[in-house]
mmCIF file of C-alpha atoms in Angstrom:
data_model
loop_
_atom_site.group_PDB
_atom_site.id
_atom_site.type_symbol
_atom_site.label_atom_id
_atom_site.label_comp_id
_atom_site.label_asym_id
_atom_site.label_seq_id
_atom_site.Cartn_x
_atom_site.Cartn_y
_atom_site.Cartn_z
ATOM 1 C CA MET A 269 87.420 -32.838 98.713
ATOM 2 C CA PHE A 270 84.486 -35.072 98.019
ATOM 3 C CA LEU A 271 80.923 -33.909 97.051
ATOM 4 C CA ASN A 272 77.915 -34.963 99.005
ATOM 5 C CA PRO A 273 76.164 -37.691 96.906
ATOM 6 C CA THR A 274 72.722 -36.553 97.958
ATOM 7 C CA PHE A 275 73.405 -33.027 96.728
ATOM 8 C CA SER A 276 74.646 -34.279 93.354
ATOM 9 C CA ILE A 277 71.487 -36.297 92.607
ATOM 10 C CA ARG A 278 69.252 -33.377 93.522
ATOM 11 C CA SER A 279 71.261 -31.038 91.340
ATOM 12 C CA LEU A 280 70.901 -33.309 88.303
ATOM 13 C CA VAL A 281 67.154 -33.646 88.783
ATOM 14 C CA ALA A 282 66.764 -29.876 89.070
ATOM 15 C CA PHE A 283 68.870 -29.348 85.938
ATOM 16 C CA PHE A 284 66.761 -31.686 83.852
ATOM 17 C CA LEU A 285 63.493 -30.089 85.049
ATOM 18 C CA LEU A 286 64.858 -26.665 84.124
ATOM 19 C CA VAL A 287 65.709 -27.821 80.586
ATOM 20 C CA ILE A 288 62.224 -29.268 80.101
ATOM 21 C CA LEU A 289 60.541 -26.033 81.248
ATOM 22 C CA ILE A 290 62.664 -23.885 78.935
ATOM 23 C CA ALA A 291 61.873 -26.113 75.959
ATOM 24 C CA GLY A 292 58.141 -25.913 76.728
ATOM 25 C CA CYS A 293 58.181 -22.111 76.845
ATOM 26 C CA ASN A 294 60.078 -21.603 73.581
ATOM 27 C CA GLY A 295 58.220 -24.195 71.340
ATOM 28 C CA ASN A 296 55.531 -23.163 68.694
ATOM 29 C CA PRO A 297 52.485 -25.422 68.182
ATOM 30 C CA PRO A 298 51.929 -26.760 64.624
ATOM 31 C CA THR A 299 49.615 -24.647 62.357
ATOM 32 C CA ALA A 300 46.636 -26.321 60.597
ATOM 33 C CA LEU A 301 46.749 -25.842 56.781
ATOM 34 C CA THR A 302 42.999 -25.278 56.231
ATOM 35 C CA PRO A 303 41.495 -22.367 54.212
ATOM 36 C CA ALA A 304 39.940 -19.510 56.131
ATOM 37 C CA PRO A 305 36.145 -19.651 55.810
ATOM 38 C CA ALA A 306 35.815 -15.885 55.508
ATOM 39 C CA GLN A 307 38.296 -15.729 52.665
ATOM 40 C CA THR A 308 36.429 -18.514 50.791
ATOM 41 C CA GLU A 309 33.113 -16.681 51.110
ATOM 42 C CA ILE A 310 34.607 -13.441 49.826
ATOM 43 C CA ALA A 311 36.137 -15.139 46.805
ATOM 44 C CA THR A 312 32.860 -16.860 45.957
ATOM 45 C CA SER A 313 30.843 -13.647 46.190
ATOM 46 C CA ASN A 314 33.123 -11.875 43.720
ATOM 47 C CA VAL A 315 32.368 -14.371 40.880
ATOM 48 C CA GLN A 316 29.559 -12.879 38.620
ATOM 49 C CA PRO A 317 27.472 -14.912 36.091
ATOM 50 C CA PRO A 318 27.862 -13.856 32.418
ATOM 51 C CA ALA A 319 25.460 -11.038 31.411
ATOM 52 C CA GLU A 320 22.545 -12.075 29.169
ATOM 53 C CA GLN A 321 22.604 -10.470 25.713
ATOM 54 C CA PRO A 322 19.270 -8.810 24.715
ATOM 55 C CA SER A 323 17.433 -10.445 21.791
ATOM 56 C CA PRO A 324 17.426 -8.308 18.624
ATOM 57 C CA THR A 325 14.150 -6.407 18.155
ATOM 58 C CA PRO A 326 12.328 -7.660 15.032
ATOM 59 C CA PRO A 327 11.550 -4.942 12.465
ATOM 60 C CA PRO A 328 7.920 -3.725 12.317
ATOM 61 C CA ALA A 329 5.674 -5.602 9.914
ATOM 62 C CA GLN A 330 5.046 -3.972 6.530
ATOM 63 C CA VAL A 331 1.984 -3.509 4.320
ATOM 64 C CA TRP A 332 2.519 -2.660 0.635
ATOM 65 C CA LEU A 333 0.237 -1.044 -1.913
ATOM 66 C CA VAL A 334 1.365 -2.206 -5.366
ATOM 67 C CA ILE A 335 0.117 -0.187 -8.359
ATOM 68 C CA PRO A 336 0.121 -1.933 -11.755
ATOM 69 C CA ASN A 337 -0.132 0.218 -14.885
ATOM 70 C CA GLY A 338 -3.670 1.383 -15.524
ATOM 71 C CA SER A 339 -4.851 1.081 -11.918
ATOM 72 C CA GLU A 340 -3.734 4.497 -10.681
ATOM 73 C CA THR A 341 -7.308 5.778 -10.220
ATOM 74 C CA THR A 342 -8.192 2.888 -7.925
ATOM 75 C CA ALA A 343 -4.907 3.334 -6.049
ATOM 76 C CA ASN A 344 -5.733 6.984 -5.376
ATOM 77 C CA GLU A 345 -9.157 5.982 -4.048
ATOM 78 C CA ILE A 346 -7.795 3.512 -1.504
ATOM 79 C CA LYS A 347 -4.350 4.895 -0.606
ATOM 80 C CA THR A 348 -5.364 7.231 2.230
ATOM 81 C CA TRP A 349 -7.624 4.625 3.805
ATOM 82 C CA LEU A 350 -4.905 1.980 3.596
ATOM 83 C CA GLU A 351 -2.249 4.221 5.088
ATOM 84 C CA ASP A 352 -4.469 5.228 8.021
ATOM 85 C CA LYS A 353 -5.450 1.607 8.626
ATOM 86 C CA ALA A 354 -1.866 0.365 8.544
ATOM 87 C CA VAL A 355 -0.472 3.084 10.810
ATOM 88 C CA SER A 356 -3.291 2.630 13.347
ATOM 89 C CA GLN A 357 -2.271 -1.023 13.680
ATOM 90 C CA ASN A 358 1.479 -0.332 13.876
ATOM 91 C CA PHE A 359 2.338 -1.492 10.365
ATOM 92 C CA ILE A 360 4.766 0.313 8.083
ATOM 93 C CA PHE A 361 2.905 1.361 4.921
ATOM 94 C CA GLU A 362 4.744 1.647 1.595
ATOM 95 C CA VAL A 363 3.828 2.085 -2.082
ATOM 96 C CA HIS A 364 5.705 0.008 -4.682
ATOM 97 C CA PRO A 365 5.662 -0.931 -8.388
ATOM 98 C CA PRO A 366 5.082 -4.596 -9.260
ATOM 99 C CA SER A 367 8.776 -5.106 -10.080
ATOM 100 C CA ASP A 368 9.698 -4.738 -6.392
ATOM 101 C CA LEU A 369 8.066 -8.083 -5.644
ATOM 102 C CA GLU A 370 11.156 -9.829 -6.964
ATOM 103 C CA ASN A 371 12.722 -9.347 -3.515
ATOM 104 C CA LEU A 372 10.205 -9.317 -0.678
ATOM 105 C CA PRO A 373 11.429 -8.319 2.805
ATOM 106 C CA ALA A 374 10.984 -10.937 5.521
ATOM 107 C CA ASN A 375 8.731 -8.615 7.544
ATOM 108 C CA LEU A 376 6.210 -8.037 4.718
ATOM 109 C CA ARG A 377 2.825 -9.300 5.900
ATOM 110 C CA LEU A 378 0.255 -8.052 3.359
ATOM 111 C CA VAL A 379 0.294 -6.837 -0.253
ATOM 112 C CA ILE A 380 -2.642 -5.008 -1.862
ATOM 113 C CA PHE A 381 -2.707 -4.784 -5.671
ATOM 114 C CA SER A 382 -4.864 -1.951 -7.028
ATOM 115 C CA GLY A 383 -5.451 -4.004 -10.183
ATOM 116 C CA PRO A 384 -4.679 -7.415 -11.694
ATOM 117 C CA ASP A 385 -1.066 -8.145 -12.604
ATOM 118 C CA ALA A 386 1.066 -11.105 -13.680
ATOM 119 C CA GLN A 387 3.052 -10.828 -10.432
ATOM 120 C CA THR A 388 0.090 -12.228 -8.507
ATOM 121 C CA SER A 389 0.197 -15.615 -10.270
ATOM 122 C CA ALA A 390 1.015 -18.679 -8.114
ATOM 123 C CA TRP A 391 1.161 -16.366 -5.100
ATOM 124 C CA GLU A 392 0.404 -19.027 -2.503
ATOM 125 C CA ASP A 393 3.314 -21.171 -3.697
ATOM 126 C CA ARG A 394 5.760 -18.275 -3.953
ATOM 127 C CA PHE A 395 4.859 -16.345 -0.796
ATOM 128 C CA PRO A 396 2.922 -18.648 1.554
ATOM 129 C CA GLN A 397 3.457 -16.380 4.587
ATOM 130 C CA THR A 398 2.327 -13.133 2.936
ATOM 131 C CA GLY A 399 -1.321 -12.198 2.419
ATOM 132 C CA LEU A 400 -2.559 -10.785 -0.885
ATOM 133 C CA ILE A 401 -5.644 -8.719 -1.783
ATOM 134 C CA ILE A 402 -6.280 -7.968 -5.484
ATOM 135 C CA LEU A 403 -8.778 -5.289 -6.523
ATOM 136 C CA ASN A 404 -10.692 -5.119 -9.820
ATOM 137 C CA ASP A 405 -9.808 -8.714 -10.660
ATOM 138 C CA ASP A 406 -12.651 -10.631 -12.295
ATOM 139 C CA SER A 407 -10.773 -13.858 -13.076
ATOM 140 C CA THR A 408 -8.372 -14.834 -10.260
ATOM 141 C CA GLU A 409 -9.796 -17.283 -7.742
ATOM 142 C CA ALA A 410 -9.330 -16.926 -3.994
ATOM 143 C CA SER A 411 -6.983 -19.301 -2.141
ATOM 144 C CA GLN A 412 -5.629 -19.764 1.378
ATOM 145 C CA ASN A 413 -3.824 -16.415 1.560
ATOM 146 C CA VAL A 414 -5.296 -14.652 -1.496
ATOM 147 C CA SER A 415 -8.494 -12.566 -1.450
ATOM 148 C CA VAL A 416 -10.002 -11.030 -4.584
ATOM 149 C CA ILE A 417 -12.306 -8.011 -4.920
ATOM 150 C CA ARG A 418 -14.411 -8.216 -8.054
ATOM 151 C CA SER A 419 -15.247 -5.024 -9.928
ATOM 152 C CA THR A 420 -18.853 -4.110 -10.665
ATOM 153 C CA PRO A 421 -18.891 -2.065 -13.903
ATOM 154 C CA ILE A 422 -21.961 -3.837 -15.287
ATOM 155 C CA LEU A 423 -23.928 -3.206 -12.087
ATOM 156 C CA GLN A 424 -22.828 0.421 -12.282
ATOM 157 C CA ALA A 425 -24.005 0.664 -15.893
ATOM 158 C CA PHE A 426 -27.356 -0.921 -14.996
ATOM 159 C CA ILE A 427 -28.163 1.474 -12.158
ATOM 160 C CA ALA A 428 -26.943 4.384 -14.329
ATOM 161 C CA GLY A 429 -29.480 3.380 -16.975
ATOM 162 C CA PHE A 430 -32.172 3.154 -14.314
ATOM 163 C CA ILE A 431 -31.415 6.599 -12.809
ATOM 164 C CA THR A 432 -31.036 8.503 -16.093
ATOM 165 C CA THR A 433 -34.299 7.036 -17.394
ATOM 166 C CA LEU A 434 -36.020 7.760 -14.083
ATOM 167 C CA ILE A 435 -34.973 11.424 -14.269
ATOM 168 C CA ALA A 436 -35.905 11.877 -17.956
ATOM 169 C CA PRO A 437 -39.541 13.098 -18.272
ATOM 170 C CA ASP A 438 -40.045 11.254 -21.589
ATOM 171 C CA PHE A 439 -37.592 8.367 -20.935
ATOM 172 C CA ARG A 440 -35.042 9.997 -23.289
ATOM 173 C CA SER A 441 -31.821 8.743 -21.676
ATOM 174 C CA GLY A 442 -28.439 8.008 -23.242
ATOM 175 C CA ALA A 443 -24.838 7.129 -22.386
ATOM 176 C CA LEU A 444 -21.316 7.629 -23.709
ATOM 177 C CA PHE A 445 -18.903 4.729 -23.086
ATOM 178 C CA ASN A 446 -15.177 4.370 -23.710
ATOM 179 C CA GLN A 447 -14.798 2.533 -27.023
ATOM 180 C CA ASN A 448 -11.682 0.745 -25.741
ATOM 181 C CA ASP A 449 -13.335 -0.795 -22.699
ATOM 182 C CA PRO A 450 -13.013 -4.602 -22.953
ATOM 183 C CA LEU A 451 -16.520 -4.943 -21.461
ATOM 184 C CA LEU A 452 -18.079 -2.410 -23.827
ATOM 185 C CA SER A 453 -20.832 -4.659 -25.166
ATOM 186 C CA GLN A 454 -21.867 -5.802 -21.690
ATOM 187 C CA LEU A 455 -21.769 -2.255 -20.337
ATOM 188 C CA GLN A 456 -24.075 -1.046 -23.093
ATOM 189 C CA ASP A 457 -26.455 -3.953 -22.508
ATOM 190 C CA GLY A 458 -26.408 -3.324 -18.767
ATOM 191 C CA PHE A 459 -27.218 0.360 -19.239
ATOM 192 C CA ILE A 460 -30.096 -0.356 -21.641
ATOM 193 C CA ASN A 461 -31.480 -3.045 -19.319
ATOM 194 C CA GLY A 462 -31.361 -0.624 -16.391
ATOM 195 C CA GLY A 463 -33.659 1.771 -18.230
ATOM 196 C CA ARG A 464 -35.968 -0.976 -19.468
ATOM 197 C CA TYR A 465 -36.220 -2.443 -15.976
ATOM 198 C CA LEU A 466 -37.958 0.831 -15.105
ATOM 199 C CA CYS A 467 -40.138 1.395 -18.163
ATOM 200 C CA GLY A 468 -40.190 -1.719 -20.351
ATOM 201 C CA ARG A 469 -39.903 -0.682 -24.010
ATOM 202 C CA CYS A 470 -39.375 2.953 -22.913
ATOM 203 C CA ALA A 471 -41.159 4.454 -25.917
ATOM 204 C CA PRO A 472 -41.428 8.253 -25.649
ATOM 205 C CA VAL A 473 -44.635 10.203 -26.164
ATOM 206 C CA TYR A 474 -43.141 12.803 -28.488
ATOM 207 C CA ALA A 475 -41.153 12.498 -31.725
ATOM 208 C CA PRO A 476 -38.658 11.390 -32.684
ATOM 209 C CA ILE A 477 -40.003 8.002 -31.605
ATOM 210 C CA VAL A 478 -37.170 5.609 -30.800
ATOM 211 C CA PHE A 479 -36.772 3.174 -27.940
ATOM 212 C CA PHE A 480 -34.641 4.359 -25.049
ATOM 213 C CA PRO A 481 -32.072 4.194 -23.552
ATOM 214 C CA GLN A 482 -29.622 4.925 -26.376
ATOM 215 C CA THR A 483 -25.826 4.482 -26.222
ATOM 216 C CA SER A 484 -22.754 5.619 -28.126
ATOM 217 C CA THR A 485 -18.968 5.579 -27.664
ATOM 218 C CA PHE A 486 -16.038 7.997 -27.589
ATOM 219 C CA ASN A 487 -12.329 7.630 -28.229
ATOM 220 C CA PRO A 488 -10.301 8.752 -25.179
ATOM 221 C CA ALA A 489 -7.329 9.435 -27.461
ATOM 222 C CA GLY A 490 -9.400 11.748 -29.649
ATOM 223 C CA GLU A 491 -10.005 15.477 -29.461
ATOM 224 C CA VAL A 492 -12.729 17.061 -27.343
ATOM 225 C CA GLN A 493 -14.495 18.061 -30.550
ATOM 226 C CA ASP A 494 -14.798 14.364 -31.393
ATOM 227 C CA TRP A 495 -16.495 13.751 -28.053
ATOM 228 C CA ILE A 496 -18.874 16.639 -28.674
ATOM 229 C CA ALA A 497 -19.680 15.115 -32.064
ATOM 230 C CA ALA A 498 -20.510 11.793 -30.358
ATOM 231 C CA PHE A 499 -22.872 13.638 -28.022
ATOM 232 C CA ASP A 500 -24.478 15.538 -30.903
ATOM 233 C CA SER A 501 -25.156 12.260 -32.686
ATOM 234 C CA LEU A 502 -26.971 10.906 -29.643
ATOM 235 C CA HIS A 503 -28.819 14.164 -29.150
ATOM 236 C CA GLN A 504 -30.454 13.896 -32.566
ATOM 237 C CA ASN A 505 -33.043 11.856 -30.653
ATOM 238 C CA ARG A 506 -33.607 14.747 -28.242
ATOM 239 C CA LEU A 507 -31.913 13.404 -25.125
ATOM 240 C CA GLU A 508 -33.081 14.595 -21.718
ATOM 241 C CA THR A 509 -30.426 12.838 -19.631
ATOM 242 C CA LEU A 510 -26.943 11.460 -20.340
ATOM 243 C CA TYR A 511 -24.605 9.107 -18.464
ATOM 244 C CA LEU A 512 -20.928 10.064 -18.814
ATOM 245 C CA ALA A 513 -19.361 6.693 -18.053
ATOM 246 C CA ASP A 514 -15.731 7.806 -17.914
ATOM 247 C CA PRO A 515 -13.914 10.565 -15.949
ATOM 248 C CA PHE A 516 -12.330 11.646 -19.258
ATOM 249 C CA LEU A 517 -15.685 13.142 -20.177
ATOM 250 C CA LEU A 518 -15.627 15.776 -17.423
ATOM 251 C CA GLU A 519 -14.040 18.090 -19.952
ATOM 252 C CA PRO A 520 -15.385 21.672 -19.613
ATOM 253 C CA GLN A 521 -15.974 22.081 -23.360
ATOM 254 C CA LEU A 522 -18.069 18.920 -23.494
ATOM 255 C CA LEU A 523 -19.988 19.827 -20.335
ATOM 256 C CA GLU A 524 -20.666 23.244 -21.821
ATOM 257 C CA ALA A 525 -22.058 21.674 -25.008
ATOM 258 C CA ILE A 526 -24.276 19.316 -22.984
ATOM 259 C CA SER A 527 -25.533 22.068 -20.698
ATOM 260 C CA ARG A 528 -26.390 24.352 -23.627
ATOM 261 C CA GLN A 529 -28.810 21.663 -24.829
ATOM 262 C CA ASN A 530 -30.413 21.513 -21.362
ATOM 263 C CA VAL A 531 -29.445 17.855 -20.951
ATOM 264 C CA ALA A 532 -28.916 16.648 -17.372
ATOM 265 C CA PHE A 533 -25.945 14.330 -16.840
ATOM 266 C CA LEU A 534 -24.922 11.555 -14.447
ATOM 267 C CA THR A 535 -21.181 11.165 -13.751
ATOM 268 C CA THR A 536 -18.605 8.916 -12.081
ATOM 269 C CA GLN A 537 -16.832 11.905 -10.499
ATOM 270 C CA THR A 538 -18.413 15.088 -9.193
ATOM 271 C CA PRO A 539 -17.932 17.954 -11.675
ATOM 272 C CA ALA A 540 -16.827 21.485 -10.875
ATOM 273 C CA GLU A 541 -19.320 23.896 -9.345
ATOM 274 C CA ASP A 542 -19.915 25.600 -12.698
ATOM 275 C CA TRP A 543 -21.766 22.512 -13.988
ATOM 276 C CA ARG A 544 -23.740 21.528 -10.903
ATOM 277 C CA SER A 545 -27.118 22.818 -12.116
ATOM 278 C CA GLN A 546 -27.292 20.184 -14.894
ATOM 279 C CA TRP A 547 -25.572 17.483 -12.859
ATOM 280 C CA ILE A 548 -27.773 14.682 -11.471
ATOM 281 C CA ALA A 549 -25.474 12.664 -9.194
ATOM 282 C CA THR A 550 -22.098 10.955 -8.882
ATOM 283 C CA LEU A 551 -22.201 7.185 -9.191
ATOM 284 C CA GLN A 552 -19.102 5.408 -7.881
ATOM 285 C CA VAL A 553 -17.835 1.902 -7.243
ATOM 286 C CA ASP A 554 -17.558 1.311 -3.483
ATOM 287 C CA ARG A 555 -14.259 -0.530 -3.168
ATOM 288 C CA LEU A 556 -13.504 0.535 0.407
ATOM 289 C CA THR A 557 -16.240 -1.525 2.059
ATOM 290 C CA ALA A 558 -15.064 -4.670 0.271
ATOM 291 C CA LEU A 559 -11.427 -3.810 1.050
ATOM 292 C CA GLU A 560 -12.184 -3.370 4.748
ATOM 293 C CA ASN A 561 -13.953 -6.739 4.815
ATOM 294 C CA ALA A 562 -10.969 -8.381 3.119
ATOM 295 C CA TRP A 563 -8.534 -6.714 5.559
ATOM 296 C CA GLU A 564 -10.473 -7.896 8.625
ATOM 297 C CA SER A 565 -10.690 -11.410 7.198
ATOM 298 C CA TRP A 566 -6.908 -11.430 6.684
ATOM 299 C CA GLN A 567 -6.252 -10.205 10.227
ATOM 300 C CA ASN A 568 -8.458 -12.962 11.612
ATOM 301 C CA ALA A 569 -6.326 -15.498 9.705
ATOM 302 C CA GLU A 570 -9.342 -16.635 7.705
ATOM 303 C CA PRO A 571 -8.879 -18.244 4.280
ATOM 304 C CA GLY A 572 -8.981 -15.917 1.296
ATOM 305 C CA LYS A 573 -12.376 -15.039 -0.169
ATOM 306 C CA VAL A 574 -13.947 -13.419 -3.205
ATOM 307 C CA TRP A 575 -15.548 -10.072 -2.353
ATOM 308 C CA GLN A 576 -17.865 -7.976 -4.518
ATOM 309 C CA ALA A 577 -17.370 -4.213 -4.685
ATOM 310 C CA GLY A 578 -20.580 -2.260 -4.282
ATOM 311 C CA ILE A 579 -22.047 0.818 -5.955
ATOM 312 C CA ARG A 580 -22.863 4.022 -4.136
ATOM 313 C CA ILE A 581 -24.465 7.337 -4.949
ATOM 314 C CA ALA A 582 -21.616 9.415 -3.573
ATOM 315 C CA GLU A 583 -23.230 12.832 -4.067
ATOM 316 C CA PHE A 584 -26.417 14.045 -5.694
ATOM 317 C CA ASN A 585 -28.299 17.164 -6.739
ATOM 318 C CA PRO A 586 -31.597 17.202 -4.787
ATOM 319 C CA ASP A 587 -33.165 19.397 -7.453
ATOM 320 C CA ARG A 588 -32.658 16.579 -9.962
ATOM 321 C CA LEU A 589 -32.655 13.422 -7.875
ATOM 322 C CA THR A 590 -35.516 14.216 -5.509
ATOM 323 C CA GLU A 591 -36.195 12.258 -2.325
ATOM 324 C CA GLY A 592 -38.751 9.875 -3.816
ATOM 325 C CA LYS A 593 -36.615 9.121 -6.871
ATOM 326 C CA LEU A 594 -33.532 8.698 -4.691
ATOM 327 C CA ASN A 595 -35.315 6.163 -2.471
ATOM 328 C CA LEU A 596 -36.500 4.218 -5.518
ATOM 329 C CA ALA A 597 -32.969 4.212 -6.952
ATOM 330 C CA LEU A 598 -31.499 3.000 -3.641
ATOM 331 C CA LYS A 599 -34.054 0.204 -3.347
ATOM 332 C CA THR A 600 -33.304 -0.944 -6.890
ATOM 333 C CA LEU A 601 -29.571 -0.763 -6.194
ATOM 334 C CA ASN A 602 -30.003 -2.899 -3.080
ATOM 335 C CA ASP A 603 -31.928 -5.534 -5.049
ATOM 336 C CA LEU A 604 -29.261 -5.449 -7.748
ATOM 337 C CA GLU A 605 -26.356 -5.966 -5.336
ATOM 338 C CA ASN A 606 -28.176 -8.762 -3.509
ATOM 339 C CA GLY A 607 -28.685 -10.687 -6.717
ATOM 340 C CA TRP A 608 -32.438 -10.148 -7.079
ATOM 341 C CA ILE A 609 -31.833 -8.450 -10.431
ATOM 342 C CA TYR A 610 -29.532 -9.872 -13.105
ATOM 343 C CA PRO A 611 -28.262 -6.882 -15.113
ATOM 344 C CA LEU A 612 -27.775 -8.706 -18.419
ATOM 345 C CA SER A 613 -31.155 -10.396 -18.457
ATOM 346 C CA ILE A 614 -34.334 -8.740 -17.232
ATOM 347 C CA PRO A 615 -37.945 -9.985 -17.462
#
């Protein structure tokens, strides 16, 4: 039996078409190997920059009060003012002995010495970034970061001589000075010149006739009876007023002896209430005004300067130092501080 040729050709063509169709249905197209955009964005967003570390906070700046031996009285006068000033301007205030300057902290900005001391030598070379103010120093010169406040004991002695002689009805004024004071001779001359600036030779009307003012000394290491003896020696010339030039002399036994003789006295510190009737006034060195000026100059980054402490009548007894006499004393004090009067040489 023979197949029809036409049928055979058609069957082969159909078979091949069927194979091609089956292959086309079962085949998978090739996959592109490219990263998914969404996945890339997510990965990028999860990467965080390193956190910045905060800078360390610098310690607050410090101000020191340094107290050399012998300057405790001045330190007590200025300590409260200094502490208030420092705290109000966000400084840390501390009190130190001079030996602590061997190791200065890096945040120390200003040092105030209540008196002269060897530690202040060559300051600008040793501590060029730290300011220095020295009180009661009559020899150190100012420099770029060093200011000096001169003391005024001779001016104080001069105006004390003027006031005690002004109060004395017959010019009979006197003074007791510390015998160990290195300026003793100048203090005595200043006191005498203060009285003579008022009254010239200051010769009294009544006996004993001696020229006033008169001065004497006391030994601070001695007994109170020794001080009373020094007063008695002066009072042989019938004193009417007396300048007690040292706080040591506010000793009740001495004040009692002076008051019994009806002698009025001028002091450097206000006495207790028991002695106010014979008390004239309290005459003090004004260091705070000069210190404030030096502080402001330092804060303004100005070069160091020499400042002069002033004198002030801190308190007074109006029964002794009446208004007219007070005004005359203040005018004379103003002329003295402004250089119109030279305390060691008067016309």
